[in-house]
XYZ file of N, CA, C and O in Angstrom:
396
model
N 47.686 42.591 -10.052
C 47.395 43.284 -8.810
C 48.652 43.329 -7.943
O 49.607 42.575 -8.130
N 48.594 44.343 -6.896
C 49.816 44.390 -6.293
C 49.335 44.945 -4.633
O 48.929 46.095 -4.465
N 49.428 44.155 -3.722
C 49.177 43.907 -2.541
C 49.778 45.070 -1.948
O 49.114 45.281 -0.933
N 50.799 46.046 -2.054
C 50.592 47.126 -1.740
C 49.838 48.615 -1.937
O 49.871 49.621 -1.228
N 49.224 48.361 -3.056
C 47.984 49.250 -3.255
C 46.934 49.216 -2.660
O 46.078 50.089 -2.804
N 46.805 48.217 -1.890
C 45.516 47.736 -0.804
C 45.575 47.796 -0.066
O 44.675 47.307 0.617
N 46.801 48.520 0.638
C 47.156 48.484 1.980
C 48.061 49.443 2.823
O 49.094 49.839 2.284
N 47.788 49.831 4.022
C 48.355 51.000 4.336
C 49.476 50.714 5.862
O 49.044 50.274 6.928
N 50.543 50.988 5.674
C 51.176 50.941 6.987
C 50.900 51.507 8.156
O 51.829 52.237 8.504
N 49.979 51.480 8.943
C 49.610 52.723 9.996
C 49.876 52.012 11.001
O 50.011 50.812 11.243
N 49.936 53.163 11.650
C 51.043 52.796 13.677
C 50.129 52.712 14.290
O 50.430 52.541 15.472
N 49.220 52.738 14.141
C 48.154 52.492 15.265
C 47.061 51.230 14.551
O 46.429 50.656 15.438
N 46.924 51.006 13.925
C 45.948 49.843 13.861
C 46.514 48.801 12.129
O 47.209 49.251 11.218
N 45.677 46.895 12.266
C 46.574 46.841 10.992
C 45.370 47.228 9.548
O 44.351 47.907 9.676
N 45.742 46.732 8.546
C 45.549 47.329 6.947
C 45.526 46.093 6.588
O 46.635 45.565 6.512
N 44.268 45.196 6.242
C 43.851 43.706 6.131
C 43.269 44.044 4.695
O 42.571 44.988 4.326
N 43.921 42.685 3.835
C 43.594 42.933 2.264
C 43.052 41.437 1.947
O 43.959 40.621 2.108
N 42.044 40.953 1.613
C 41.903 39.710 0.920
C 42.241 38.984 0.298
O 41.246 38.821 -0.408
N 42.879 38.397 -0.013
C 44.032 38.201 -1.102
C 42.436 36.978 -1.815
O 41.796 37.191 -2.845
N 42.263 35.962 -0.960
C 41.467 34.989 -1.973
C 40.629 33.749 -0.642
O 40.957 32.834 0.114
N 39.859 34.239 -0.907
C 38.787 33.520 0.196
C 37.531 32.622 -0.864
O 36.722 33.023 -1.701
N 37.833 31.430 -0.388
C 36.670 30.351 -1.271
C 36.475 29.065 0.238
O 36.575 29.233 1.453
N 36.183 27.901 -0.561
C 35.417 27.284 0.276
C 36.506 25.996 1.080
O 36.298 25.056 1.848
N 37.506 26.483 0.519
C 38.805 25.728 0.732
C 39.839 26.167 1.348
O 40.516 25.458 2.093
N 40.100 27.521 1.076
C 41.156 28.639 1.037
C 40.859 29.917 1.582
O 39.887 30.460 1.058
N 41.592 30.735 2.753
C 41.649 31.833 3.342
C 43.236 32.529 2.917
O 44.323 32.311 3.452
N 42.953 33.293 1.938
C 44.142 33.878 1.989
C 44.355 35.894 2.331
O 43.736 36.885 1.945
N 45.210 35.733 2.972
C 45.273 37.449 3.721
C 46.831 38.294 3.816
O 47.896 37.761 4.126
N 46.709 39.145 3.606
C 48.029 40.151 3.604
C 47.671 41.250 4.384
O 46.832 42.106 4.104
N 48.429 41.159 5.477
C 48.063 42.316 6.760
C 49.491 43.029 6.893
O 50.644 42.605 6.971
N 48.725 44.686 6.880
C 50.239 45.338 7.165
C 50.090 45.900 8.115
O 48.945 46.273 8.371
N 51.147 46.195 9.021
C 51.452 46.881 10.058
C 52.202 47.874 9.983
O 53.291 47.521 9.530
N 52.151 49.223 10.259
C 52.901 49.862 10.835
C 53.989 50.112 12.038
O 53.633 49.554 13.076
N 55.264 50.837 12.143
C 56.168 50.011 13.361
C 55.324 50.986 14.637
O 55.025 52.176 14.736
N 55.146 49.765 15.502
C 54.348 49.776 16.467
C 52.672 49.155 16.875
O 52.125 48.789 17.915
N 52.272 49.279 15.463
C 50.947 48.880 15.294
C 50.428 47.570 15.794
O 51.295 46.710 15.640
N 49.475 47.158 16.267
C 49.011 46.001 16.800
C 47.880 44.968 15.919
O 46.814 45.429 15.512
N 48.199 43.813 15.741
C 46.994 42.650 15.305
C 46.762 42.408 16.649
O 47.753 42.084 17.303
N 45.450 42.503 17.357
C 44.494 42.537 18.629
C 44.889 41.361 18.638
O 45.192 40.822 17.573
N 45.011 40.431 20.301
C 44.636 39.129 20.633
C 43.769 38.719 19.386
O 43.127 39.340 18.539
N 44.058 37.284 19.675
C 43.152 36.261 18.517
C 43.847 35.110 18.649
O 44.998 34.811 18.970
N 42.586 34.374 18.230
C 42.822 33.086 18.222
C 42.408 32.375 16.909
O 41.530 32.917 16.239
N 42.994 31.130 16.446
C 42.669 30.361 15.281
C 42.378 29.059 15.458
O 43.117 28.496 16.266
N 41.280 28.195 14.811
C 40.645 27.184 15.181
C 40.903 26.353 13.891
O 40.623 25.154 13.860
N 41.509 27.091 12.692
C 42.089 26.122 11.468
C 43.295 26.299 11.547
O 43.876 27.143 12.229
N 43.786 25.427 10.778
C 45.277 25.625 10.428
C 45.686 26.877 9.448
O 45.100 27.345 8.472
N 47.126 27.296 10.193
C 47.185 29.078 9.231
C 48.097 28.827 8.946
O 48.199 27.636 9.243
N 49.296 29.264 8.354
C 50.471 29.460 7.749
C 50.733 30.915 7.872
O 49.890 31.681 7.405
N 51.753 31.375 8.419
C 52.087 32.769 8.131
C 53.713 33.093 7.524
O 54.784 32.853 8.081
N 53.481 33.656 6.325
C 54.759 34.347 5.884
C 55.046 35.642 5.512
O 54.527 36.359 4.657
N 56.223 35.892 6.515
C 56.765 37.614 6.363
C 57.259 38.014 4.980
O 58.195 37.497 4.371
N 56.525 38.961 4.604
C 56.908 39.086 3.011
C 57.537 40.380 3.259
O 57.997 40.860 2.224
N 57.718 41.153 4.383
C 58.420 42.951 4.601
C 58.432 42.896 5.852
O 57.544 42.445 6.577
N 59.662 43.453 6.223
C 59.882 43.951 7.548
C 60.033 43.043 8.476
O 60.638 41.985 8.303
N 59.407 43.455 9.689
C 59.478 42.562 11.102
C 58.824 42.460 11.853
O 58.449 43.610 12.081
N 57.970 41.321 13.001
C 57.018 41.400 13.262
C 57.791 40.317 14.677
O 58.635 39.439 14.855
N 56.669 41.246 15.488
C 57.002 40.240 16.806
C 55.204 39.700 17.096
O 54.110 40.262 17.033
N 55.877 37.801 17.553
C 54.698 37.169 17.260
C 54.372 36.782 18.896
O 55.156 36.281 19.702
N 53.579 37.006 19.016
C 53.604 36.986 20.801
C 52.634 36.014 21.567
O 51.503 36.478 21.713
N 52.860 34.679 22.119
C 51.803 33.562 22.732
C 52.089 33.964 23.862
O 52.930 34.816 24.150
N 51.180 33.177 24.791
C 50.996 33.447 26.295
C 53.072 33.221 26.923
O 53.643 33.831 27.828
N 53.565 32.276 26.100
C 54.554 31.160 27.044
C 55.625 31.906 26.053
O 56.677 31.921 26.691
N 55.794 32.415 25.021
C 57.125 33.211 24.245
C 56.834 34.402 23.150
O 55.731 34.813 22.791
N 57.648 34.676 22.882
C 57.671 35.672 21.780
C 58.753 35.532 20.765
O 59.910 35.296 21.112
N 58.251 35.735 18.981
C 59.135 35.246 18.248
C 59.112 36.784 17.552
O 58.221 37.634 17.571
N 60.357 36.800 16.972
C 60.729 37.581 16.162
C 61.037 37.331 14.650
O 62.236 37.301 14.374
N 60.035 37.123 13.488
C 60.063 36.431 11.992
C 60.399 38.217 11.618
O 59.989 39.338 11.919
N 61.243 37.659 10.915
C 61.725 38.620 9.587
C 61.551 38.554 8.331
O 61.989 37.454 7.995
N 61.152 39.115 7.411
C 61.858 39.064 6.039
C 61.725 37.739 5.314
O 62.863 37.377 5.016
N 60.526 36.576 4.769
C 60.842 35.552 3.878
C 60.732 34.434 5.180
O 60.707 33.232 4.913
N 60.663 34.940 6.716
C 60.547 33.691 7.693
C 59.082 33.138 7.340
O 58.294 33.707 6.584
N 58.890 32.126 7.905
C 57.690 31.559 8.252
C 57.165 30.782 9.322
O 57.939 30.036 9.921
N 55.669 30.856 9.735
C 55.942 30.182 11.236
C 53.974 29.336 10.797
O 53.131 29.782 10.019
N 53.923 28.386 11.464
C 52.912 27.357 11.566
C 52.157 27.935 12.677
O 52.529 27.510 13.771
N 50.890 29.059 12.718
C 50.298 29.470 13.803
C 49.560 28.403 14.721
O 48.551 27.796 14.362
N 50.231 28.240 16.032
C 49.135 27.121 16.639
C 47.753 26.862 16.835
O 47.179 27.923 16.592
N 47.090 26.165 17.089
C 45.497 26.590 16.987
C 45.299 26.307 18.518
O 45.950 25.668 19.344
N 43.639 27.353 18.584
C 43.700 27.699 19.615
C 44.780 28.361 20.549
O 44.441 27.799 21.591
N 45.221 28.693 20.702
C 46.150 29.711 21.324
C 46.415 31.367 20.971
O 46.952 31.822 19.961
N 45.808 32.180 22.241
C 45.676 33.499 21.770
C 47.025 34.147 21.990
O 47.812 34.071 22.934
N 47.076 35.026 20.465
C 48.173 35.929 20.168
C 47.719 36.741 19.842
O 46.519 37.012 19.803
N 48.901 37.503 19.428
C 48.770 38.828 19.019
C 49.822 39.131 18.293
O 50.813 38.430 18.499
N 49.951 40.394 17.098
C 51.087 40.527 16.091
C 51.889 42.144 16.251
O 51.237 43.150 15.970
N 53.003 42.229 16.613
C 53.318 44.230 16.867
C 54.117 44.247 15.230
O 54.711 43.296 14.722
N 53.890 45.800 14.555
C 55.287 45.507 13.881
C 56.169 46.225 14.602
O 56.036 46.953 15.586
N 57.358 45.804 13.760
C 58.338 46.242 14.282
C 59.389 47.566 13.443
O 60.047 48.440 14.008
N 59.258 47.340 12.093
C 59.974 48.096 11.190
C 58.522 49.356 10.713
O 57.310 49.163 10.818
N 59.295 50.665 10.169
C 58.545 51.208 9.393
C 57.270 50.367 8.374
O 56.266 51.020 8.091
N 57.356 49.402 8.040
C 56.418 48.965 6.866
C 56.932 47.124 7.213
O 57.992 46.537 6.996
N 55.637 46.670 7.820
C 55.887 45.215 7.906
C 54.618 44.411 6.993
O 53.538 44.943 7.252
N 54.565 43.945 6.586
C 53.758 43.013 5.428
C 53.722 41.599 5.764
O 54.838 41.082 5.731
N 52.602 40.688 6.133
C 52.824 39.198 6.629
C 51.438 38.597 5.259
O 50.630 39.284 4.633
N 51.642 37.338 5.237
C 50.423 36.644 4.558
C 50.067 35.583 5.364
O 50.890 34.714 5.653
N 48.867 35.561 5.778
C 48.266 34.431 6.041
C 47.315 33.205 5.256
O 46.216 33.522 4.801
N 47.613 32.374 5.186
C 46.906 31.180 4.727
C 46.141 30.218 5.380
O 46.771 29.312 5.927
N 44.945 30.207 5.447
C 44.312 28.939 6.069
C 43.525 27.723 5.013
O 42.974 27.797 3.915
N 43.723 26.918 5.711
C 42.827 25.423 4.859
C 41.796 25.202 5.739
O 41.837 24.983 6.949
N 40.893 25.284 5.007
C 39.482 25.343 5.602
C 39.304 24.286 5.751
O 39.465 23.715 4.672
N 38.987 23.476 6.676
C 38.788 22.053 6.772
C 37.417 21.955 6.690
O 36.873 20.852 6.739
């Protein structure tokens, strides 16, 4: 399988693919288009996020990060964000451990 066949870059909203959801494991590949928005949200497990394309600005109440390309960042819990892309075609994976 190939995680870009499941998924579409669009500028206005993101393109959410399942990668592997069980009773342990949340796994997700969200694409963005440059400009496109992941809505406020918040997370109550632990996530992992890694940029697998492009660029993405990661935005909390108190800063804003800019992950590129192979970065990775430890999403805090509880704390609402939100995701813009930034390039033509941005691609992130998320991971959670289901506690």
């Amino acid at each position: 399988m190939n995680i870009l066949k499941y998924t579409d870059f669009l500028p206005d909203r993101s393109s959410v693919f399942q990668i592997k959801i069980t009773d342990r494991i949340q796994q997700i590949a969200i694409a963005l288009g440059k400009g496109a928005v992941l809505e406020k949200h918040k997370t109550s497990i632990p996530a992992t996020l890694i940029v697998l394309k492009g660029s993405i600005r990661f935005v909390l109440p108190d800063r804003e990060l800019t992950l590129n390309s192979l970065d990775f960042f430890e999403i805090p819990l509880e704390e609402v964000h939100h995701v813009e892309g930034l390039d033509a075609e941005n691609l992130f994976l998320i991971t959670k451990k289901v506690i």
